[in-house]
mmCIF file of C-alpha atoms and ligand atoms in Angstrom:
data_model
loop_
_atom_site.group_PDB
_atom_site.id
_atom_site.type_symbol
_atom_site.label_atom_id
_atom_site.label_comp_id
_atom_site.label_asym_id
_atom_site.label_seq_id
_atom_site.Cartn_x
_atom_site.Cartn_y
_atom_site.Cartn_z
ATOM 1 C CA UNK A 1 90.124 -15.941 -42.158
ATOM 2 C CA UNK A 2 87.632 -18.495 -43.405
ATOM 3 C CA UNK A 3 89.211 -21.657 -44.819
ATOM 4 C CA UNK A 4 87.916 -23.214 -47.990
ATOM 5 C CA UNK A 5 88.715 -26.908 -48.415
ATOM 6 C CA UNK A 6 89.571 -28.429 -51.759
ATOM 7 C CA UNK A 7 86.517 -29.168 -53.889
ATOM 8 C CA UNK A 8 85.682 -32.865 -53.582
ATOM 9 C CA UNK A 9 82.218 -33.762 -54.855
ATOM 10 C CA UNK A 10 81.024 -37.264 -53.970
ATOM 11 C CA UNK A 11 80.628 -40.018 -56.542
ATOM 12 C CA UNK A 12 76.917 -40.328 -57.206
ATOM 13 C CA UNK A 13 74.805 -42.657 -59.259
ATOM 14 C CA UNK A 14 72.675 -40.136 -61.095
ATOM 15 C CA UNK A 15 69.322 -41.783 -61.709
ATOM 16 C CA UNK A 16 67.249 -38.632 -61.750
ATOM 17 C CA UNK A 17 65.877 -36.656 -64.712
ATOM 18 C CA UNK A 18 69.374 -35.359 -65.521
ATOM 19 C CA UNK A 19 72.225 -34.744 -65.252
ATOM 20 C CA UNK A 20 73.293 -38.324 -65.901
ATOM 21 C CA UNK A 21 76.693 -39.797 -65.085
ATOM 22 C CA UNK A 22 79.523 -38.935 -67.423
ATOM 23 C CA UNK A 23 82.059 -41.363 -68.894
ATOM 24 C CA UNK A 24 85.571 -40.606 -67.530
ATOM 25 C CA UNK A 25 86.765 -40.255 -71.138
ATOM 26 C CA UNK A 26 84.439 -37.261 -71.482
ATOM 27 C CA UNK A 27 85.441 -35.770 -68.121
ATOM 28 C CA UNK A 28 89.117 -36.090 -69.012
ATOM 29 C CA UNK A 29 88.522 -34.188 -72.243
ATOM 30 C CA UNK A 30 87.467 -31.203 -70.144
ATOM 31 C CA UNK A 31 90.893 -30.959 -68.562
ATOM 32 C CA UNK A 32 92.700 -30.761 -71.927
ATOM 33 C CA UNK A 33 94.569 -27.517 -72.717
ATOM 34 C CA UNK A 34 92.447 -24.592 -73.839
ATOM 35 C CA UNK A 35 92.673 -23.630 -77.507
ATOM 36 C CA UNK A 36 91.621 -20.270 -78.853
ATOM 37 C CA UNK A 37 88.139 -20.362 -80.329
ATOM 38 C CA UNK A 38 89.521 -19.462 -83.762
ATOM 39 C CA UNK A 39 92.530 -21.816 -83.569
ATOM 40 C CA UNK A 40 92.589 -24.069 -86.650
ATOM 41 C CA UNK A 41 92.696 -27.088 -84.326
ATOM 42 C CA UNK A 42 89.554 -25.933 -82.572
ATOM 43 C CA UNK A 43 87.819 -25.386 -85.900
ATOM 44 C CA UNK A 44 88.504 -29.042 -86.753
ATOM 45 C CA UNK A 45 86.958 -30.040 -83.425
ATOM 46 C CA UNK A 46 83.883 -27.949 -84.260
ATOM 47 C CA UNK A 47 83.572 -29.574 -87.673
ATOM 48 C CA UNK A 48 83.879 -33.062 -86.168
ATOM 49 C CA UNK A 49 81.241 -32.104 -83.612
ATOM 50 C CA UNK A 50 78.811 -30.934 -86.292
ATOM 51 C CA UNK A 51 79.305 -34.146 -88.287
ATOM 52 C CA UNK A 52 78.835 -36.358 -85.250
ATOM 53 C CA UNK A 53 75.836 -34.345 -84.143
ATOM 54 C CA UNK A 54 74.214 -34.822 -87.557
ATOM 55 C CA UNK A 55 74.685 -38.558 -87.074
ATOM 56 C CA UNK A 56 73.010 -38.450 -83.653
ATOM 57 C CA UNK A 57 70.126 -36.249 -84.871
ATOM 58 C CA UNK A 58 69.866 -38.454 -88.011
ATOM 59 C CA UNK A 59 69.889 -35.415 -90.230
ATOM 60 C CA UNK A 60 71.727 -33.844 -93.130
ATOM 61 C CA UNK A 61 70.807 -30.343 -91.944
ATOM 62 C CA UNK A 62 73.681 -27.946 -92.502
ATOM 63 C CA UNK A 63 72.618 -25.765 -89.572
ATOM 64 C CA UNK A 64 73.310 -28.325 -86.830
ATOM 65 C CA UNK A 65 75.424 -27.132 -83.922
ATOM 66 C CA UNK A 66 75.705 -26.604 -80.188
ATOM 67 C CA UNK A 67 74.565 -23.409 -78.491
ATOM 68 C CA UNK A 68 76.059 -22.263 -75.189
ATOM 69 C CA UNK A 69 73.776 -22.939 -72.247
ATOM 70 C CA UNK A 70 71.639 -25.865 -71.101
ATOM 71 C CA UNK A 71 68.616 -27.423 -72.799
ATOM 72 C CA UNK A 72 66.495 -24.381 -72.033
ATOM 73 C CA UNK A 73 68.912 -22.258 -74.078
ATOM 74 C CA UNK A 74 68.185 -24.641 -76.953
ATOM 75 C CA UNK A 75 64.476 -24.112 -76.407
ATOM 76 C CA UNK A 76 64.920 -20.362 -76.437
ATOM 77 C CA UNK A 77 67.183 -20.541 -79.519
ATOM 78 C CA UNK A 78 64.654 -22.441 -81.590
ATOM 79 C CA UNK A 79 61.640 -20.410 -80.503
ATOM 80 C CA UNK A 80 63.246 -16.953 -80.542
ATOM 81 C CA UNK A 81 64.849 -17.459 -83.943
ATOM 82 C CA UNK A 82 61.813 -18.982 -85.660
ATOM 83 C CA UNK A 83 59.006 -16.923 -84.167
ATOM 84 C CA UNK A 84 58.233 -13.258 -84.725
ATOM 85 C CA UNK A 85 55.708 -11.150 -82.850
ATOM 86 C CA UNK A 86 52.164 -12.071 -83.832
ATOM 87 C CA UNK A 87 53.056 -15.442 -85.404
ATOM 88 C CA UNK A 88 50.439 -18.086 -84.736
ATOM 89 C CA UNK A 89 51.858 -20.942 -82.703
ATOM 90 C CA UNK A 90 50.172 -24.055 -81.358
ATOM 91 C CA UNK A 91 51.935 -25.198 -78.194
ATOM 92 C CA UNK A 92 51.258 -28.672 -76.829
ATOM 93 C CA UNK A 93 51.349 -28.864 -73.045
ATOM 94 C CA UNK A 94 51.181 -32.161 -71.150
ATOM 95 C CA UNK A 95 53.989 -31.464 -68.729
ATOM 96 C CA UNK A 96 56.308 -28.859 -67.303
ATOM 97 C CA UNK A 97 58.484 -28.525 -70.401
ATOM 98 C CA UNK A 98 55.544 -27.944 -72.736
ATOM 99 C CA UNK A 99 54.559 -25.256 -70.239
ATOM 100 C CA UNK A 100 58.010 -23.704 -70.521
ATOM 101 C CA UNK A 101 57.667 -23.554 -74.322
ATOM 102 C CA UNK A 102 54.340 -21.811 -73.889
ATOM 103 C CA UNK A 103 55.911 -19.263 -71.537
ATOM 104 C CA UNK A 104 58.710 -18.475 -73.998
ATOM 105 C CA UNK A 105 56.277 -18.181 -76.932
ATOM 106 C CA UNK A 106 54.178 -15.736 -74.919
ATOM 107 C CA UNK A 107 57.265 -13.693 -74.025
ATOM 108 C CA UNK A 108 58.031 -13.551 -77.749
ATOM 109 C CA UNK A 109 54.513 -12.084 -78.170
ATOM 110 C CA UNK A 110 53.419 -14.903 -80.439
ATOM 111 C CA UNK A 111 49.711 -15.539 -80.970
ATOM 112 C CA UNK A 112 49.650 -18.704 -78.841
ATOM 113 C CA UNK A 113 47.033 -21.456 -78.894
ATOM 114 C CA UNK A 114 47.586 -24.040 -76.186
ATOM 115 C CA UNK A 115 46.511 -27.647 -76.476
ATOM 116 C CA UNK A 116 46.773 -29.631 -73.313
ATOM 117 C CA UNK A 117 46.500 -33.189 -72.090
ATOM 118 C CA UNK A 118 46.592 -34.376 -68.477
ATOM 119 C CA UNK A 119 50.104 -34.928 -67.109
ATOM 120 C CA UNK A 120 51.035 -38.547 -67.833
ATOM 121 C CA UNK A 121 49.062 -38.709 -71.105
ATOM 122 C CA UNK A 122 50.086 -38.001 -74.696
ATOM 123 C CA UNK A 123 48.687 -35.080 -76.675
ATOM 124 C CA UNK A 124 45.707 -36.169 -78.770
ATOM 125 C CA UNK A 125 46.306 -35.872 -82.514
ATOM 126 C CA UNK A 126 42.711 -34.769 -83.104
ATOM 127 C CA UNK A 127 43.237 -31.813 -80.786
ATOM 128 C CA UNK A 128 46.199 -30.679 -82.870
ATOM 129 C CA UNK A 129 44.154 -31.134 -86.046
ATOM 130 C CA UNK A 130 41.287 -29.059 -84.633
ATOM 131 C CA UNK A 131 43.648 -26.306 -83.587
ATOM 132 C CA UNK A 132 45.306 -26.268 -87.016
ATOM 133 C CA UNK A 133 41.844 -26.098 -88.617
ATOM 134 C CA UNK A 134 40.778 -23.192 -86.405
ATOM 135 C CA UNK A 135 43.954 -21.140 -86.361
ATOM 136 C CA UNK A 136 45.903 -21.952 -89.534
ATOM 137 C CA UNK A 137 48.959 -21.690 -87.295
ATOM 138 C CA UNK A 138 52.435 -21.269 -88.733
ATOM 139 C CA UNK A 139 54.068 -23.460 -86.057
ATOM 140 C CA UNK A 140 53.353 -26.459 -83.878
ATOM 141 C CA UNK A 141 55.665 -26.787 -80.859
ATOM 142 C CA UNK A 142 55.758 -30.081 -79.003
ATOM 143 C CA UNK A 143 57.899 -32.088 -76.571
ATOM 144 C CA UNK A 144 59.073 -35.526 -77.734
ATOM 145 C CA UNK A 145 60.045 -36.964 -74.338
ATOM 146 C CA UNK A 146 58.309 -35.174 -71.417
ATOM 147 C CA UNK A 147 60.791 -35.616 -68.609
ATOM 148 C CA UNK A 148 58.341 -34.243 -66.054
ATOM 149 C CA UNK A 149 55.897 -37.126 -66.663
ATOM 150 C CA UNK A 150 57.778 -39.938 -68.415
ATOM 151 C CA UNK A 151 55.628 -39.796 -71.562
ATOM 152 C CA UNK A 152 56.889 -40.362 -75.117
ATOM 153 C CA UNK A 153 54.906 -38.432 -77.706
ATOM 154 C CA UNK A 154 54.657 -40.051 -81.159
ATOM 155 C CA UNK A 155 56.052 -37.366 -83.475
ATOM 156 C CA UNK A 156 55.680 -38.815 -86.955
ATOM 157 C CA UNK A 157 51.901 -38.432 -87.054
ATOM 158 C CA UNK A 158 52.138 -34.886 -85.749
ATOM 159 C CA UNK A 159 54.573 -34.142 -88.541
ATOM 160 C CA UNK A 160 52.210 -35.560 -91.177
ATOM 161 C CA UNK A 161 49.466 -33.293 -89.881
ATOM 162 C CA UNK A 162 51.782 -30.302 -90.010
ATOM 163 C CA UNK A 163 52.644 -31.075 -93.642
ATOM 164 C CA UNK A 164 48.941 -31.300 -94.462
ATOM 165 C CA UNK A 165 48.358 -27.841 -93.008
ATOM 166 C CA UNK A 166 51.675 -26.384 -94.126
ATOM 167 C CA UNK A 167 52.692 -25.673 -90.531
ATOM 168 C CA UNK A 168 56.259 -26.003 -89.307
ATOM 169 C CA UNK A 169 57.139 -28.457 -86.582
ATOM 170 C CA UNK A 170 59.392 -27.452 -83.643
ATOM 171 C CA UNK A 171 60.368 -30.296 -81.339
ATOM 172 C CA UNK A 172 61.915 -30.524 -77.868
ATOM 173 C CA UNK A 173 64.300 -33.493 -77.995
ATOM 174 C CA UNK A 174 66.187 -32.707 -74.799
ATOM 175 C CA UNK A 175 65.600 -36.084 -73.203
ATOM 176 C CA UNK A 176 64.938 -38.227 -76.271
ATOM 177 C CA UNK A 177 68.103 -37.469 -78.258
ATOM 178 C CA UNK A 178 70.516 -40.439 -78.163
ATOM 179 C CA UNK A 179 68.147 -42.438 -75.942
ATOM 180 C CA UNK A 180 65.377 -43.495 -78.313
ATOM 181 C CA UNK A 181 64.535 -43.320 -82.017
ATOM 182 C CA UNK A 182 64.464 -39.774 -83.319
ATOM 183 C CA UNK A 183 64.752 -39.131 -87.040
ATOM 184 C CA UNK A 184 64.865 -35.438 -87.782
ATOM 185 C CA UNK A 185 64.877 -35.755 -91.578
ATOM 186 C CA UNK A 186 62.723 -38.826 -92.066
ATOM 187 C CA UNK A 187 60.106 -37.549 -89.644
ATOM 188 C CA UNK A 188 60.068 -34.098 -91.236
ATOM 189 C CA UNK A 189 60.981 -32.059 -88.150
ATOM 190 C CA UNK A 190 61.798 -28.468 -89.145
ATOM 191 C CA UNK A 191 63.729 -27.427 -86.049
ATOM 192 C CA UNK A 192 64.732 -29.214 -82.857
ATOM 193 C CA UNK A 193 66.848 -28.687 -79.775
ATOM 194 C CA UNK A 194 68.348 -30.815 -77.056
ATOM 195 C CA UNK A 195 70.686 -30.715 -74.062
ATOM 196 C CA UNK A 196 73.962 -32.441 -73.279
ATOM 197 C CA UNK A 197 73.298 -33.842 -69.809
ATOM 198 C CA UNK A 198 70.506 -36.316 -70.453
ATOM 199 C CA UNK A 199 71.081 -39.284 -72.784
ATOM 200 C CA UNK A 200 74.213 -37.782 -74.333
ATOM 201 C CA UNK A 201 75.845 -38.085 -70.893
ATOM 202 C CA UNK A 202 77.984 -35.000 -71.104
ATOM 203 C CA UNK A 203 78.033 -32.357 -68.352
ATOM 204 C CA UNK A 204 75.267 -29.745 -68.651
ATOM 205 C CA UNK A 205 76.313 -26.653 -70.591
ATOM 206 C CA UNK A 206 75.557 -26.959 -74.289
ATOM 207 C CA UNK A 207 72.356 -27.142 -76.263
ATOM 208 C CA UNK A 208 72.493 -28.962 -79.611
ATOM 209 C CA UNK A 209 70.128 -27.525 -82.199
ATOM 210 C CA UNK A 210 69.249 -28.409 -85.794
ATOM 211 C CA UNK A 211 67.277 -26.533 -88.462
ATOM 212 C CA UNK A 212 66.313 -27.724 -91.937
ATOM 213 C CA UNK A 213 66.624 -25.503 -95.012
ATOM 214 C CA UNK A 214 63.057 -24.318 -94.740
ATOM 215 C CA UNK A 215 63.611 -23.238 -91.144
ATOM 216 C CA UNK A 216 66.915 -21.609 -92.040
ATOM 217 C CA UNK A 217 65.116 -19.584 -94.727
ATOM 218 C CA UNK A 218 62.557 -18.415 -92.191
ATOM 219 C CA UNK A 219 65.352 -17.232 -89.893
ATOM 220 C CA UNK A 220 67.264 -15.477 -92.639
ATOM 221 C CA UNK A 221 64.137 -13.737 -93.976
ATOM 222 C CA UNK A 222 62.866 -12.360 -90.679
ATOM 223 C CA UNK A 223 61.238 -8.956 -90.786
ATOM 224 C CA UNK A 224 62.495 -8.132 -87.302
ATOM 225 C CA UNK A 225 65.730 -8.849 -85.465
ATOM 226 C CA UNK A 226 65.903 -11.896 -83.208
ATOM 227 C CA UNK A 227 64.982 -10.353 -79.825
ATOM 228 C CA UNK A 228 67.823 -12.094 -77.953
ATOM 229 C CA UNK A 229 71.315 -11.011 -78.973
ATOM 230 C CA UNK A 230 73.186 -13.941 -77.410
ATOM 231 C CA UNK A 231 71.214 -16.686 -79.154
ATOM 232 C CA UNK A 232 70.755 -14.928 -82.500
ATOM 233 C CA UNK A 233 71.522 -17.525 -85.172
ATOM 234 C CA UNK A 234 71.636 -14.984 -87.979
ATOM 235 C CA UNK A 235 74.949 -13.969 -86.384
ATOM 236 C CA UNK A 236 76.110 -17.223 -84.778
ATOM 237 C CA UNK A 237 75.781 -19.258 -87.974
ATOM 238 C CA UNK A 238 78.655 -17.171 -89.349
ATOM 239 C CA UNK A 239 80.947 -18.525 -86.647
ATOM 240 C CA UNK A 240 80.004 -22.176 -87.143
ATOM 241 C CA UNK A 241 79.886 -21.648 -90.926
ATOM 242 C CA UNK A 242 82.610 -20.708 -93.410
ATOM 243 C CA UNK A 243 83.270 -17.152 -92.239
ATOM 244 C CA UNK A 244 84.314 -18.047 -88.675
ATOM 245 C CA UNK A 245 83.519 -14.550 -87.520
ATOM 246 C CA UNK A 246 83.562 -13.875 -83.799
ATOM 247 C CA UNK A 247 80.230 -13.577 -82.014
ATOM 248 C CA UNK A 248 80.896 -14.867 -78.518
ATOM 249 C CA UNK A 249 83.735 -17.003 -77.154
ATOM 250 C CA UNK A 250 82.822 -20.653 -77.591
ATOM 251 C CA UNK A 251 82.893 -22.572 -74.271
ATOM 252 C CA UNK A 252 86.015 -24.488 -75.277
ATOM 253 C CA UNK A 253 86.141 -27.230 -72.628
ATOM 254 C CA UNK A 254 82.426 -27.940 -72.956
ATOM 255 C CA UNK A 255 82.923 -28.399 -76.672
ATOM 256 C CA UNK A 256 85.736 -30.883 -76.014
ATOM 257 C CA UNK A 257 83.497 -32.878 -73.721
ATOM 258 C CA UNK A 258 80.600 -32.762 -76.144
ATOM 259 C CA UNK A 259 82.783 -33.905 -79.026
ATOM 260 C CA UNK A 260 83.980 -36.889 -76.985
ATOM 261 C CA UNK A 261 80.486 -37.764 -75.749
ATOM 262 C CA UNK A 262 79.239 -37.740 -79.355
ATOM 263 C CA UNK A 263 82.184 -39.858 -80.453
ATOM 264 C CA UNK A 264 81.286 -42.475 -77.824
ATOM 265 C CA UNK A 265 77.710 -42.538 -79.097
ATOM 266 C CA UNK A 266 78.988 -42.998 -82.645
ATOM 267 C CA UNK A 267 81.222 -45.868 -81.476
ATOM 268 C CA UNK A 268 78.354 -47.594 -79.699
ATOM 269 C CA UNK A 269 75.967 -47.011 -82.595
ATOM 270 C CA UNK A 270 72.537 -45.455 -82.227
ATOM 271 C CA UNK A 271 70.630 -48.730 -82.607
ATOM 272 C CA UNK A 272 72.679 -50.420 -79.873
ATOM 273 C CA UNK A 273 72.250 -47.415 -77.648
ATOM 274 C CA UNK A 274 68.472 -47.378 -78.086
ATOM 275 C CA UNK A 275 68.326 -51.135 -77.409
ATOM 276 C CA UNK A 276 70.367 -50.667 -74.229
ATOM 277 C CA UNK A 277 67.972 -48.008 -72.957
ATOM 278 C CA UNK A 278 64.972 -50.166 -73.845
ATOM 279 C CA UNK A 279 66.296 -53.292 -72.100
ATOM 280 C CA UNK A 280 67.356 -51.555 -68.893
ATOM 281 C CA UNK A 281 64.146 -49.605 -68.729
ATOM 282 C CA UNK A 282 62.116 -52.805 -69.113
ATOM 283 C CA UNK A 283 64.107 -54.422 -66.335
ATOM 284 C CA UNK A 284 63.581 -51.399 -64.106
ATOM 285 C CA UNK A 285 59.862 -51.142 -64.778
ATOM 286 C CA UNK A 286 59.306 -54.878 -64.205
ATOM 287 C CA UNK A 287 61.275 -54.705 -60.986
ATOM 288 C CA UNK A 288 59.318 -51.717 -59.705
ATOM 289 C CA UNK A 289 55.987 -53.324 -60.569
ATOM 290 C CA UNK A 290 57.025 -56.523 -58.820
ATOM 291 C CA UNK A 291 57.680 -54.371 -55.755
ATOM 292 C CA UNK A 292 54.117 -53.082 -55.961
ATOM 293 C CA UNK A 293 54.761 -49.676 -57.522
ATOM 294 C CA UNK A 294 52.477 -48.358 -60.248
ATOM 295 C CA UNK A 295 53.669 -46.613 -63.390
ATOM 296 C CA UNK A 296 52.369 -43.067 -63.876
ATOM 297 C CA UNK A 297 52.822 -42.576 -67.631
ATOM 298 C CA UNK A 298 50.251 -43.862 -70.093
ATOM 299 C CA UNK A 299 50.845 -47.487 -71.092
ATOM 300 C CA UNK A 300 52.414 -47.869 -74.531
ATOM 301 C CA UNK A 301 53.909 -44.373 -74.327
ATOM 302 C CA UNK A 302 56.484 -44.774 -71.563
ATOM 303 C CA UNK A 303 59.974 -43.401 -71.914
ATOM 304 C CA UNK A 304 62.920 -45.787 -71.988
ATOM 305 C CA UNK A 305 65.210 -43.239 -70.304
ATOM 306 C CA UNK A 306 62.911 -41.963 -67.562
ATOM 307 C CA UNK A 307 60.419 -43.956 -65.540
ATOM 308 C CA UNK A 308 57.787 -42.191 -63.479
ATOM 309 C CA UNK A 309 56.533 -44.399 -60.665
ATOM 310 C CA UNK A 310 53.757 -43.517 -58.245
ATOM 311 C CA UNK A 311 55.043 -43.249 -54.671
ATOM 312 C CA UNK A 312 53.319 -45.947 -52.587
ATOM 313 C CA UNK A 313 50.778 -44.718 -50.077
ATOM 314 C CA UNK A 314 52.198 -43.889 -46.654
ATOM 315 C CA UNK A 315 55.739 -43.450 -47.959
ATOM 316 C CA UNK A 316 57.449 -40.128 -47.270
ATOM 317 C CA UNK A 317 58.847 -38.932 -50.603
ATOM 318 C CA UNK A 318 61.622 -36.699 -49.324
ATOM 319 C CA UNK A 319 62.761 -39.121 -46.601
ATOM 320 C CA UNK A 320 63.017 -41.993 -49.083
ATOM 321 C CA UNK A 321 65.067 -39.977 -51.570
ATOM 322 C CA UNK A 322 67.307 -38.708 -48.786
ATOM 323 C CA UNK A 323 67.872 -42.307 -47.656
ATOM 324 C CA UNK A 324 68.847 -43.369 -51.188
ATOM 325 C CA UNK A 325 71.273 -40.493 -51.541
ATOM 326 C CA UNK A 326 72.903 -40.668 -48.141
ATOM 327 C CA UNK A 327 73.117 -44.411 -47.785
ATOM 328 C CA UNK A 328 73.759 -45.504 -51.380
ATOM 329 C CA UNK A 329 74.800 -42.337 -53.201
ATOM 330 C CA UNK A 330 71.867 -42.746 -55.583
ATOM 331 C CA UNK A 331 69.973 -39.709 -56.791
ATOM 332 C CA UNK A 332 66.475 -40.028 -58.200
ATOM 333 C CA UNK A 333 64.087 -37.214 -59.046
ATOM 334 C CA UNK A 334 60.994 -36.133 -57.202
ATOM 335 C CA UNK A 335 57.864 -35.146 -59.076
ATOM 336 C CA UNK A 336 57.657 -31.891 -60.979
ATOM 337 C CA UNK A 337 54.508 -29.797 -61.418
ATOM 338 C CA UNK A 338 51.421 -31.997 -61.003
ATOM 339 C CA UNK A 339 53.641 -34.934 -60.064
ATOM 340 C CA UNK A 340 55.192 -33.200 -57.055
ATOM 341 C CA UNK A 341 55.019 -35.419 -53.977
ATOM 342 C CA UNK A 342 53.143 -38.010 -56.030
ATOM 343 C CA UNK A 343 55.747 -39.691 -58.230
ATOM 344 C CA UNK A 344 59.420 -40.500 -58.434
ATOM 345 C CA UNK A 345 61.259 -39.933 -61.672
ATOM 346 C CA UNK A 346 63.935 -42.533 -62.198
ATOM 347 C CA UNK A 347 66.392 -41.814 -64.955
ATOM 348 C CA UNK A 348 68.261 -44.470 -66.930
ATOM 349 C CA UNK A 349 70.116 -42.137 -69.221
ATOM 350 C CA UNK A 350 73.265 -42.661 -71.254
ATOM 351 C CA UNK A 351 76.287 -43.757 -69.244
ATOM 352 C CA UNK A 352 74.147 -44.442 -66.145
ATOM 353 C CA UNK A 353 71.944 -46.875 -68.026
ATOM 354 C CA UNK A 354 73.301 -50.352 -67.204
ATOM 355 C CA UNK A 355 72.369 -53.572 -65.462
ATOM 356 C CA UNK A 356 74.594 -52.932 -62.459
ATOM 357 C CA UNK A 357 72.883 -49.635 -61.639
ATOM 358 C CA UNK A 358 69.385 -51.032 -62.158
ATOM 359 C CA UNK A 359 69.965 -53.957 -59.799
ATOM 360 C CA UNK A 360 71.641 -51.761 -57.202
ATOM 361 C CA UNK A 361 68.831 -49.231 -57.421
ATOM 362 C CA UNK A 362 66.045 -51.795 -57.010
ATOM 363 C CA UNK A 363 67.781 -53.307 -53.993
ATOM 364 C CA UNK A 364 68.459 -49.892 -52.498
ATOM 365 C CA UNK A 365 64.870 -48.811 -53.028
ATOM 366 C CA UNK A 366 63.695 -51.973 -51.275
ATOM 367 C CA UNK A 367 65.834 -50.987 -48.318
ATOM 368 C CA UNK A 368 64.493 -47.415 -48.380
ATOM 369 C CA UNK A 369 60.890 -48.608 -48.488
ATOM 370 C CA UNK A 370 61.392 -51.178 -45.742
ATOM 371 C CA UNK A 371 62.925 -48.482 -43.557
ATOM 372 C CA UNK A 372 59.483 -46.869 -43.668
ATOM 373 C CA UNK A 373 57.606 -50.065 -42.864
ATOM 374 C CA UNK A 374 56.606 -50.981 -46.428
ATOM 375 C CA UNK A 375 55.856 -54.715 -46.735
ATOM 376 C CA UNK A 376 57.691 -56.329 -49.578
ATOM 377 C CA UNK A 377 59.085 -59.761 -50.476
ATOM 378 C CA UNK A 378 62.868 -59.741 -50.053
ATOM 379 C CA UNK A 379 64.742 -59.291 -53.311
ATOM 380 C CA UNK A 380 61.656 -59.434 -55.544
ATOM 381 C CA UNK A 381 62.507 -56.272 -57.517
ATOM 382 C CA UNK A 382 66.041 -57.267 -58.451
ATOM 383 C CA UNK A 383 65.014 -60.887 -59.078
ATOM 384 C CA UNK A 384 62.315 -59.794 -61.507
ATOM 385 C CA UNK A 385 64.696 -57.447 -63.278
ATOM 386 C CA UNK A 386 67.219 -60.283 -63.591
ATOM 387 C CA UNK A 387 64.581 -62.401 -65.333
ATOM 388 C CA UNK A 388 64.250 -59.646 -67.941
ATOM 389 C CA UNK A 389 68.017 -59.640 -68.487
ATOM 390 C CA UNK A 390 68.100 -63.443 -68.648
ATOM 391 C CA UNK A 391 65.526 -63.496 -71.447
ATOM 392 C CA UNK A 392 67.624 -61.132 -73.518
HETATM 393 C C1 PLP B 1 65.777 -31.046 -69.019
HETATM 394 C C2 PLP B 1 64.770 -30.616 -70.035
HETATM 395 C C3 PLP B 1 64.695 -29.298 -70.506
HETATM 396 C C4 PLP B 1 65.515 -28.185 -69.941
HETATM 397 O O1 PLP B 1 66.842 -28.412 -70.018
HETATM 398 P P1 PLP B 1 67.853 -27.692 -68.991
HETATM 399 O O2 PLP B 1 69.133 -28.332 -69.383
HETATM 400 O O3 PLP B 1 67.403 -28.037 -67.625
HETATM 401 O O4 PLP B 1 67.828 -26.250 -69.259
HETATM 402 C C5 PLP B 1 63.794 -29.014 -71.496
HETATM 403 N N1 PLP B 1 62.977 -29.963 -71.993
HETATM 404 C C6 PLP B 1 62.995 -31.231 -71.546
HETATM 405 C C7 PLP B 1 62.060 -32.224 -72.127
HETATM 406 C C8 PLP B 1 63.896 -31.589 -70.551
HETATM 407 O O5 PLP B 1 63.916 -32.845 -70.101
#
């Protein structure tokens, strides 16, 4: 008979595009006793979660909750509930996740107009304006933080345009939520979704979503049924709302973890959290540049929670990442889509995002590069990063 040893995953430093490391407080919450999904105690946990999530999304939206599934389930929830067959949708694609939105919109048989920008660049506002002029689209769908490229898209101006043309704005906040400024209400975002395993630093498994009243009206006045039963908010909102009617069994332990992860964010405070991501990302970027690496994302629009760096010429991508993982237990991401084999994606998300990890990473990367014959001044990356910390 085959023997199966006890499960013992290694401790990793997760500096890829997600998942990020998880605070032990959050992990412990997952081993708490299971409550029934209609237990009054669990309903209190759900209410706390919705309140905390509104804080993190910076919104008063009533319909703010966590869907089962990862970030992509959030994407599908927002798109499948808002869009009906034939609806005109402008989808902005400057990376893999914009491409995924486009794919889902097409599957929903929307009338899709795609605006693109090269990977590594932001979407041009004039292109959105032209498309709105030409199509009179009902929706604009856009990614706030493109994790495949490391680009941060300014959303406020896009929102102003949408208001001008009376289009509704649907935003992917999977990587941006809890890592950089994101104001759902103030920026006029109609519907947004995220994931738990990026800057929220919770295990992957839930997808926070939020819809304003206008979006909620659209959902409740659909002419056709939402084509996906499992993610149909017209039914699920009755579980998270007053009626508490059963739709599917809530993933209890995931909800515990999520509640605790949100509580930790609330304790830290959003502003402090954003500042922490900004500082560590600056230290990382300065260190990498001092080591001779070039940034891939457009200057002025670089993410604070994910840095895309061009792999130096002559360096074997896979071998270097394997070296980091095996020797130092550090995971970073390879390129995705157009960036494959060309860039590394280095995450500084949530719980992982601290000085200790940045300095260890820069030193470890130096070792990995030197192992492949890369010429580099000893300690220059970490030393440069330390200067950034010292100035703070
Ligand atoms: C990670 C990510 C997704 C997909 O989330 P999964 O949890 O992998 O399903 C979608 N959009 C962006 C911007 C992401 O970074």
